[in-house]
Coordinates of C-alpha atoms and ligand atoms in Angstrom, one line a residue:
M1202 CA -7.6 -37.8 -20.8
E1203 CA -9.2 -34.4 -19.9
I1204 CA -6.9 -32.0 -18.2
R1205 CA -8.4 -30.3 -15.2
N1206 CA -7.5 -27.2 -13.3
V1207 CA -4.8 -27.5 -10.6
K1208 CA -6.2 -28.3 -7.1
G1209 CA -7.0 -25.1 -5.1
T1210 CA -7.4 -22.9 -8.2
H1211 CA -10.6 -21.8 -9.9
D1212 CA -11.9 -20.2 -13.1
I1213 CA -13.8 -17.0 -12.8
F1214 CA -16.4 -16.4 -15.6
G1215 CA -19.9 -15.3 -16.5
E1216 CA -21.8 -13.4 -13.9
E1217 CA -19.0 -13.9 -11.3
T1218 CA -16.5 -12.0 -13.5
K1219 CA -19.0 -9.1 -13.6
I1220 CA -19.1 -9.0 -9.8
Y1221 CA -15.3 -9.2 -9.6
D1222 CA -15.0 -6.3 -12.1
Y1223 CA -17.6 -4.3 -10.3
V1224 CA -15.9 -4.8 -6.9
I1225 CA -12.4 -3.9 -8.2
D1226 CA -13.9 -0.8 -9.9
V1227 CA -15.6 0.4 -6.7
F1228 CA -12.3 -0.2 -4.8
S1229 CA -10.1 1.6 -7.4
R1230 CA -12.3 4.6 -7.6
L1231 CA -12.5 4.9 -3.8
C1232 CA -8.6 4.5 -3.4
K1233 CA -8.1 7.4 -5.9
R1234 CA -10.4 9.5 -3.7
Y1235 CA -8.0 8.9 -0.8
G1236 CA -5.1 10.0 -3.0
A1237 CA -3.7 6.6 -3.7
S1238 CA -2.3 5.5 -7.0
H1239 CA -2.4 2.1 -8.6
I1240 CA 0.7 0.0 -8.5
V1241 CA 1.4 -3.2 -10.5
I1242 CA 4.2 -5.4 -9.2
P1243 CA 5.6 -8.7 -10.5
T1244 CA 4.0 -12.0 -9.5
I1245 CA 7.5 -13.5 -8.9
E1246 CA 10.1 -12.1 -6.5
H1247 CA 13.3 -13.4 -5.0
T1248 CA 12.4 -15.9 -2.3
E1249 CA 14.6 -14.0 0.1
L1250 CA 12.2 -11.0 0.0
F1251 CA 9.5 -13.1 1.7
Q1252 CA 11.9 -14.9 4.0
R1253 CA 13.1 -11.6 5.3
G1254 CA 9.9 -9.6 4.9
V1255 CA 7.0 -11.9 5.9
G1256 CA 9.3 -13.7 8.4
E1257 CA 10.8 -17.1 8.8
G1258 CA 8.5 -17.8 11.7
S1259 CA 5.3 -17.3 9.8
D1260 CA 3.2 -20.3 8.4
V1261 CA 3.3 -18.6 5.0
V1262 CA 7.1 -18.8 4.7
R1263 CA 7.5 -22.1 6.6
K1264 CA 4.9 -24.1 4.7
E1265 CA 2.9 -22.3 2.1
M1266 CA 5.2 -20.7 -0.5
Y1267 CA 5.4 -21.8 -4.1
T1268 CA 9.2 -21.7 -4.5
F1269 CA 11.3 -22.9 -7.4
E1270 CA 14.7 -22.5 -9.0
D1271 CA 14.6 -20.8 -12.3
K1272 CA 16.7 -21.8 -15.3
G1273 CA 19.3 -19.3 -14.2
G1274 CA 19.6 -20.9 -10.7
R1275 CA 17.8 -18.1 -8.9
L1276 CA 15.4 -19.0 -6.0
I1277 CA 12.1 -17.6 -7.0
T1278 CA 8.7 -17.4 -5.2
L1279 CA 5.2 -16.7 -6.5
R1280 CA 4.0 -13.9 -4.3
P1281 CA 2.1 -15.2 -1.2
E1282 CA 1.0 -11.6 -0.4
F1283 CA 1.6 -8.1 -1.7
T1284 CA 3.1 -6.0 1.3
A1285 CA 6.7 -7.3 0.9
G1286 CA 6.7 -6.7 -2.8
I1287 CA 5.2 -3.2 -2.5
V1288 CA 7.8 -2.3 0.1
R1289 CA 10.6 -3.7 -2.2
S1290 CA 9.3 -1.5 -5.0
F1291 CA 9.0 1.6 -2.7
I1292 CA 12.7 1.2 -1.8
Q1293 CA 14.0 0.2 -5.2
N1294 CA 12.2 3.1 -7.0
K1295 CA 13.0 5.6 -4.2
F1296 CA 9.3 6.6 -3.8
Y1297 CA 10.4 7.9 -0.4
V1298 CA 12.1 11.0 -1.9
N1299 CA 8.6 12.3 -2.8
D1300 CA 5.8 13.6 -0.6
L1301 CA 5.0 11.1 2.1
P1302 CA 3.0 9.1 2.9
C1303 CA 3.2 7.4 -0.4
R1304 CA -0.3 5.9 -0.9
L1305 CA -0.5 2.9 -3.2
F1306 CA -3.3 0.4 -4.1
Y1307 CA -3.2 -2.9 -5.9
H1308 CA -5.0 -6.0 -6.9
G1309 CA -4.0 -9.3 -8.3
S1310 CA -3.4 -13.0 -7.6
V1311 CA -1.4 -14.5 -4.8
F1312 CA -0.4 -18.0 -4.1
R1313 CA -0.3 -20.1 -0.9
Y1314 CA 0.0 -23.9 -0.6
E1315 CA -2.8 -24.3 1.9
R1316 CA -5.4 -27.0 2.3
P1317 CA -8.2 -26.0 -0.1
Q1318 CA -11.6 -25.7 1.4
Q1319 CA -14.7 -23.3 1.2
G1320 CA -13.2 -19.8 0.8
R1321 CA -9.6 -21.0 0.8
Y1322 CA -7.6 -21.4 -2.4
R1323 CA -4.1 -22.0 -3.5
Q1324 CA -4.3 -19.2 -6.0
F1325 CA -6.6 -16.4 -5.0
N1326 CA -6.9 -12.7 -5.4
Q1327 CA -6.3 -9.9 -3.1
L1328 CA -7.0 -6.1 -3.3
G1329 CA -5.4 -3.7 -0.9
V1330 CA -3.5 -0.6 0.0
E1331 CA -0.1 0.3 1.5
F1332 CA 0.5 3.8 2.8
L1333 CA 4.2 4.2 3.3
G1334 CA 6.6 6.6 4.9
S1335 CA 4.7 8.1 7.9
D1336 CA 4.5 7.0 11.5
N1337 CA 1.5 9.1 12.3
F1338 CA -1.4 7.0 13.8
F1339 CA -3.8 9.0 11.7
V1340 CA -2.4 7.1 8.6
D1341 CA -3.4 3.8 10.3
V1342 CA -6.8 5.2 10.9
E1343 CA -7.1 6.4 7.3
T1344 CA -6.5 2.8 6.1
I1345 CA -9.2 1.4 8.4
S1346 CA -11.6 4.2 7.3
L1347 CA -10.9 3.3 3.6
A1348 CA -11.5 -0.3 4.2
F1349 CA -14.8 0.4 6.0
S1350 CA -16.0 3.0 3.4
F1351 CA -15.3 0.3 0.7
L1352 CA -17.5 -2.1 2.5
K1353 CA -20.2 0.6 2.9
K1354 CA -20.0 1.3 -0.9
L1355 CA -20.6 -2.5 -1.4
G1356 CA -23.6 -2.4 1.0
L1357 CA -21.8 -4.7 3.4
D1358 CA -21.0 -2.5 6.4
K1359 CA -23.8 -4.0 8.4
N1360 CA -22.6 -7.6 7.7
V1361 CA -19.1 -7.1 9.0
I1362 CA -17.2 -6.4 12.2
V1363 CA -13.7 -4.8 12.4
K1364 CA -11.6 -6.5 15.1
I1365 CA -8.6 -4.5 16.3
N1366 CA -5.7 -5.0 18.6
S1367 CA -2.3 -3.4 19.4
L1368 CA 0.9 -5.5 19.3
G1369 CA 2.8 -2.5 20.7
D1370 CA 6.4 -1.5 19.9
L1371 CA 9.5 -3.7 20.1
E1372 CA 9.8 -3.3 23.9
T1373 CA 6.2 -4.3 24.3
R1374 CA 6.5 -7.4 22.2
N1375 CA 9.8 -8.5 23.8
N1376 CA 8.3 -8.3 27.3
Y1377 CA 5.1 -10.0 26.1
R1378 CA 6.9 -12.7 24.2
Q1379 CA 8.8 -13.6 27.4
A1380 CA 5.6 -13.6 29.5
L1381 CA 4.0 -16.0 27.0
K1382 CA 7.0 -18.3 27.0
D1383 CA 6.9 -18.5 30.8
Y1384 CA 3.2 -19.2 30.7
F1385 CA 3.1 -21.8 27.9
A1386 CA 6.2 -23.6 29.1
Q1387 CA 4.0 -25.4 31.7
H1388 CA 1.4 -26.5 29.1
L1389 CA 3.4 -27.0 25.9
S1390 CA 3.7 -30.8 26.2
N1391 CA -0.1 -31.1 26.0
M1392 CA -0.4 -28.7 23.0
C1393 CA -0.3 -29.4 19.2
E1394 CA 2.9 -29.8 17.2
D1395 CA 2.4 -26.4 15.5
C1396 CA 2.2 -24.7 18.8
Q1397 CA 5.4 -26.4 19.9
S1398 CA 7.3 -25.0 16.9
R1399 CA 5.6 -21.6 17.3
Y1400 CA 6.8 -21.5 20.9
E1401 CA 10.4 -21.5 19.6
L1402 CA 9.9 -19.3 16.5
N1403 CA 7.3 -16.8 17.7
P1404 CA 5.2 -17.5 20.7
L1405 CA 2.7 -14.8 19.8
R1406 CA 1.5 -17.0 17.1
I1407 CA 0.3 -19.6 19.6
L1408 CA -2.6 -17.3 20.3
D1409 CA -3.8 -17.8 16.7
C1410 CA -4.0 -21.6 17.1
K1411 CA -7.4 -23.0 16.0
V1412 CA -7.0 -26.5 17.7
D1413 CA -9.9 -26.9 20.2
A1414 CA -7.9 -28.6 22.8
D1415 CA -5.3 -25.8 22.9
R1416 CA -8.0 -23.0 23.2
A1417 CA -8.5 -23.6 26.9
Y1418 CA -4.8 -22.8 27.6
I1419 CA -4.8 -19.9 25.2
E1420 CA -7.8 -18.3 26.9
K1421 CA -6.0 -18.2 30.1
A1422 CA -2.8 -16.7 28.7
P1423 CA -1.6 -13.2 29.7
S1424 CA -3.1 -10.4 27.6
I1425 CA -0.9 -8.0 25.7
S1426 CA -2.8 -4.9 26.9
T1427 CA -1.0 -5.1 30.3
F1428 CA 2.3 -5.1 28.5
L1429 CA 1.8 -2.1 26.2
S1430 CA 4.5 0.5 26.7
P1431 CA 3.2 4.0 27.6
Q1432 CA 3.8 5.2 24.0
S1433 CA 2.1 2.2 22.5
S1434 CA -0.8 2.5 24.9
K1435 CA -1.3 6.1 24.0
R1436 CA -1.1 5.5 20.3
F1437 CA -3.7 2.7 20.6
N1438 CA -6.1 4.9 22.6
D1439 CA -5.7 7.7 20.1
T1440 CA -6.5 5.3 17.3
I1441 CA -9.6 4.1 19.0
E1442 CA -10.8 7.6 19.7
A1443 CA -10.3 8.6 16.0
L1444 CA -12.3 5.5 15.0
K1445 CA -15.1 6.4 17.3
Q1446 CA -15.1 9.9 15.9
L1447 CA -15.4 8.5 12.4
E1448 CA -18.3 6.3 13.6
I1449 CA -16.5 3.1 12.5
P1450 CA -17.8 0.2 14.6
F1451 CA -15.0 -2.0 15.9
E1452 CA -14.3 -4.6 18.6
I1453 CA -11.1 -4.9 20.6
D1454 CA -9.8 -8.5 20.3
Q1455 CA -6.8 -9.1 22.5
T1456 CA -6.0 -12.5 21.0
L1457 CA -5.6 -10.9 17.5
V1458 CA -1.9 -11.3 16.6
R1459 CA -1.9 -11.8 12.8
G1460 CA 0.0 -14.6 10.9
L1461 CA 2.7 -12.5 9.3
D1462 CA 5.7 -11.4 11.3
Y1463 CA 6.1 -7.8 10.2
Y1464 CA 3.4 -6.1 12.3
S1465 CA 3.8 -3.7 15.3
E1466 CA 1.3 -1.3 16.9
V1467 CA -2.2 -1.5 15.5
V1468 CA -3.5 -4.7 13.7
Y1469 CA -6.9 -5.4 12.5
E1470 CA -9.1 -8.0 10.7
I1471 CA -12.5 -7.7 9.1
H1472 CA -14.9 -10.6 9.8
I1473 CA -18.3 -11.6 8.8
K1474 CA -20.7 -11.0 11.8
N1475 CA -21.9 -14.1 13.5
A1476 CA -19.8 -16.4 11.3
N1477 CA -16.9 -18.7 12.2
E1478 CA -15.2 -18.3 8.8
G1479 CA -11.8 -16.7 8.2
A1480 CA -11.4 -13.0 7.8
I1481 CA -12.4 -11.3 4.6
G1482 CA -9.6 -8.7 5.0
A1483 CA -6.8 -7.8 7.3
G1484 CA -4.0 -5.4 7.9
G1485 CA -1.9 -3.4 10.2
H1486 CA 1.1 -1.2 10.9
Y1487 CA 4.7 -2.1 10.3
S1488 CA 7.5 -0.1 11.7
T1489 CA 10.6 -2.0 10.8
L1490 CA 9.8 -3.8 7.6
I1491 CA 11.0 -1.0 5.3
E1492 CA 14.3 -0.8 7.1
E1493 CA 14.7 -4.5 7.3
L1494 CA 14.4 -4.8 3.5
G1495 CA 17.2 -2.2 3.0
G1496 CA 15.2 1.0 3.0
P1497 CA 15.1 4.1 5.2
K1498 CA 13.8 4.0 8.7
M1499 CA 10.2 4.6 8.0
S1500 CA 6.8 3.0 8.9
G1501 CA 4.0 1.7 6.8
V1502 CA 0.5 0.5 7.1
G1503 CA -1.9 -1.3 4.9
F1504 CA -4.5 -4.0 4.5
S1505 CA -5.6 -6.6 1.9
F1506 CA -9.0 -8.1 1.2
G1507 CA -9.4 -11.6 0.0
L1508 CA -11.4 -10.9 -3.2
E1509 CA -13.0 -14.4 -3.4
R1510 CA -14.3 -14.1 0.1
L1511 CA -15.5 -10.6 -0.5
V1512 CA -17.2 -11.4 -3.7
S1513 CA -19.0 -14.4 -2.3
L1514 CA -20.3 -12.2 0.7
F1515 CA -21.3 -9.4 -1.7
A1516 CA -23.2 -11.8 -4.0
A1517 CA -25.0 -13.5 -1.1
K1518 CA -25.8 -10.4 1.1
S1519 CA -25.7 -7.1 -0.8
N1520 CA -28.7 -5.8 -2.6
L1521 CA -26.3 -4.0 -4.9
S1522 CA -25.0 -7.2 -6.4
Q1523 CA -27.9 -7.4 -8.9
Q1524 CA -26.8 -4.0 -10.3
A1525 CA -23.3 -5.4 -10.7
V1526 CA -24.4 -8.2 -12.9
K1527 CA -27.0 -6.4 -14.8
D1528 CA -26.0 -6.6 -18.5
E1529 CA -27.4 -3.9 -20.7
I1530 CA -26.9 -2.9 -24.3
D1531 CA -28.1 0.3 -25.9
V1532 CA -29.2 -1.1 -29.3
Y1533 CA -30.1 -4.5 -30.6
I1534 CA -29.9 -4.5 -34.4
M1535 CA -32.3 -6.7 -36.4
P1536 CA -31.4 -7.1 -40.0
I1537 CA -34.5 -8.3 -42.1
G1538 CA -33.9 -10.0 -45.5
D1539 CA -30.9 -11.1 -47.6
G1540 CA -27.8 -9.0 -48.1
V1541 CA -28.7 -6.7 -45.2
H1542 CA -26.1 -7.9 -42.7
S1543 CA -23.2 -6.0 -44.0
H1544 CA -25.2 -2.8 -43.9
A1545 CA -26.2 -3.7 -40.3
L1546 CA -22.5 -4.2 -39.4
K1547 CA -21.7 -0.7 -40.7
I1548 CA -24.5 0.8 -38.5
A1549 CA -23.2 -1.2 -35.5
Q1550 CA -19.7 0.1 -36.1
Y1551 CA -21.0 3.7 -36.4
L1552 CA -22.9 3.4 -33.1
R1553 CA -19.9 1.8 -31.2
D1554 CA -17.6 4.5 -32.5
N1555 CA -20.0 6.9 -30.9
N1556 CA -20.0 5.1 -27.5
I1557 CA -23.3 3.4 -28.0
S1558 CA -23.2 -0.3 -27.3
S1559 CA -24.8 -2.5 -29.9
E1560 CA -25.2 -6.1 -30.9
I1561 CA -26.5 -7.5 -34.2
C1562 CA -28.8 -10.5 -34.4
L1563 CA -26.8 -12.9 -36.6
E1564 CA -29.3 -15.6 -36.9
K1565 CA -31.9 -15.7 -39.7
T1566 CA -35.1 -15.8 -37.6
K1567 CA -38.5 -14.3 -37.3
L1568 CA -38.9 -10.7 -36.0
G1569 CA -40.7 -11.9 -32.9
N1570 CA -37.7 -14.1 -32.0
M1571 CA -35.4 -11.1 -32.5
F1572 CA -37.5 -9.1 -30.0
K1573 CA -37.2 -11.9 -27.5
K1574 CA -33.4 -11.9 -27.9
A1575 CA -33.4 -8.1 -27.5
Q1576 CA -35.4 -8.4 -24.3
K1577 CA -32.9 -11.1 -22.9
R1578 CA -30.0 -8.7 -23.5
N1579 CA -31.9 -5.9 -21.7
A1580 CA -31.6 -3.7 -24.8
K1581 CA -32.9 -0.2 -24.6
F1582 CA -33.6 0.1 -28.3
A1583 CA -34.4 -2.2 -31.2
L1584 CA -33.1 -1.0 -34.6
I1585 CA -34.7 -2.7 -37.6
V1586 CA -33.2 -2.5 -41.0
G1587 CA -34.5 -4.1 -44.2
E1588 CA -34.1 -3.5 -48.0
D1589 CA -36.5 -0.5 -48.0
E1590 CA -34.6 1.2 -45.2
I1591 CA -31.3 0.7 -47.1
K1592 CA -32.7 2.3 -50.1
N1593 CA -34.0 5.3 -48.1
Q1594 CA -30.9 5.5 -45.8
T1595 CA -33.2 5.1 -42.8
V1596 CA -33.8 2.6 -39.9
Q1597 CA -36.8 1.7 -37.8
L1598 CA -35.9 2.6 -34.2
K1599 CA -38.1 1.2 -31.4
N1600 CA -37.8 2.4 -27.8
L1601 CA -38.3 -0.9 -25.9
S1602 CA -39.5 0.6 -22.7
T1603 CA -42.1 3.0 -24.3
T1604 CA -42.7 0.7 -27.4
E1605 CA -42.7 3.9 -29.5
Q1606 CA -41.4 3.1 -33.1
I1607 CA -40.2 5.7 -35.6
E1608 CA -38.4 5.9 -38.9
V1609 CA -35.2 7.8 -38.6
K1610 CA -32.5 8.9 -41.0
I1611 CA -29.2 7.1 -40.3
A1612 CA -27.6 10.5 -39.6
D1613 CA -30.2 11.2 -36.9
I1614 CA -30.0 7.9 -35.0
L1615 CA -27.5 9.2 -32.4
N1616 CA -29.7 12.3 -31.7
K1617 CA -32.8 10.2 -31.3
I1618 CA -31.1 7.7 -28.9
K1619 CA -29.6 10.5 -26.8
E1620 CA -33.1 12.3 -26.7
Ligands
HAM2220 P1 -3.5 -12.0 5.2 O1 -4.4 -12.0 6.4 O2 -2.5 -13.1 5.1 O3 -2.8 -10.6 5.2 O4 -4.5 -12.1 3.9 C1 -5.4 -11.1 3.7 C2 -6.7 -11.7 3.3 O5 -6.6 -12.6 2.2 C3 -7.4 -12.6 4.3 O6 -8.1 -11.8 5.3 C4 -8.3 -13.4 3.5 O7 -9.5 -12.8 3.2 C5 -7.5 -13.6 2.2 N1 -6.9 -14.9 2.2 C6 -5.8 -15.3 2.8 N2 -5.5 -16.6 2.5 C7 -6.5 -17.0 1.6 C8 -6.7 -18.2 0.9 N3 -5.9 -19.3 1.0 N4 -7.8 -18.3 0.0 C9 -8.6 -17.2 -0.1 N5 -8.4 -16.0 0.5 C10 -7.3 -15.9 1.4 C11 -2.0 -10.2 4.1 O8 -1.8 -10.8 3.1 C12 -1.3 -8.9 4.4 N6 -0.4 -8.7 3.3 C13 -2.3 -7.8 4.7 C14 -1.6 -6.5 4.8 C15 -1.4 -5.5 3.9 N7 -1.0 -6.1 6.0 C16 -0.5 -4.9 5.8 N8 -0.7 -4.5 4.6

């Protein structure tokens, strides 16, 4: 019987891969311009990292982790997100002794046992940043500005909206949590099972419930803005002012609480405008995660985009996506006659060694067909080589956009192409 891929996973190939590569390339180059360096962390971590880092109260830890015991009896988890692993690496490798903030960017696959549907997978890819070791709100703003510039570079800035909220400091959240408990206590028996367990574990998460019948209660729940401590309130106002100065469009959404437990102060999500789908990216500030995982008392902030969701939006909406999939080669080599192929191979190698992409027509076919193939590959030049050319150490070089054809000595091919 044929073996199929595991439910919730998908192959990425053909034109789609080109878009993935393009998007990752744009992101990597932009991150470097923000002074961030690339970090690659393991796909597997000790389960405890996510239990302590992401939080026992989060859906990710409660229901979605791929966890197994390895042959040495260790409890191991396939990373369900990057932030906890990056923070672990920051602490373990003592990045904090260097200049701070330490700016890192990453991309790779993550795993969550969720119900697969459009745009939701069990293995998917994220790309993101974590800026670690500074509590300055400007660093929070810098990450939002990076995320927005990235979308601009992809030609998607008009298609998205940045939703932002503040979860305040510890004092804010303690007071707010109590207020939510008092409020939801009266309605809890009519609400879904998930909300009932969230009530015990983390009542803020009730605000994130998508069950229609519960929304009526949630809409009337107290809003966090009235609970923000004076410091958190100032911090949030300063953040908003800075975003306005940078002309980053945003919308304050007081029901935005995020599904992972480590956030405090500013949180944000990036959504497709006028669409009811999940976020394409999300992030926020965390002030206790580094310390909770055994590091110094320092804050961090970061975001991750879901690459699948981003790529599908880019392919559907951005006029730059054609450029991303455009496949071009410099030279299409056409060997004519018997015993010419090995000579053609040598020419191809010579061109490739000199950074000129080339492909040889391996099929024995008419010259007309070879030109059709060259056109399909979007080749800039056709290079024709037959027995006479081998004798004379020349080739016929045809510029496929001007149709000009000239005979060139092999030693002159590079100059002619560069001309
Ligand atoms: P998250 O909201 O859990 O945040 O995930 C970030 C993004 O990953 C989402 O906005 C979504 O685009 C994508 N995503 C999540 N689940 C799936 C899925 N099952 N299939 C496809 N895409 C999905 C985090 O992971 C945090 N670590 C973000 C962060 C970084 N906060 C601070 N630093």
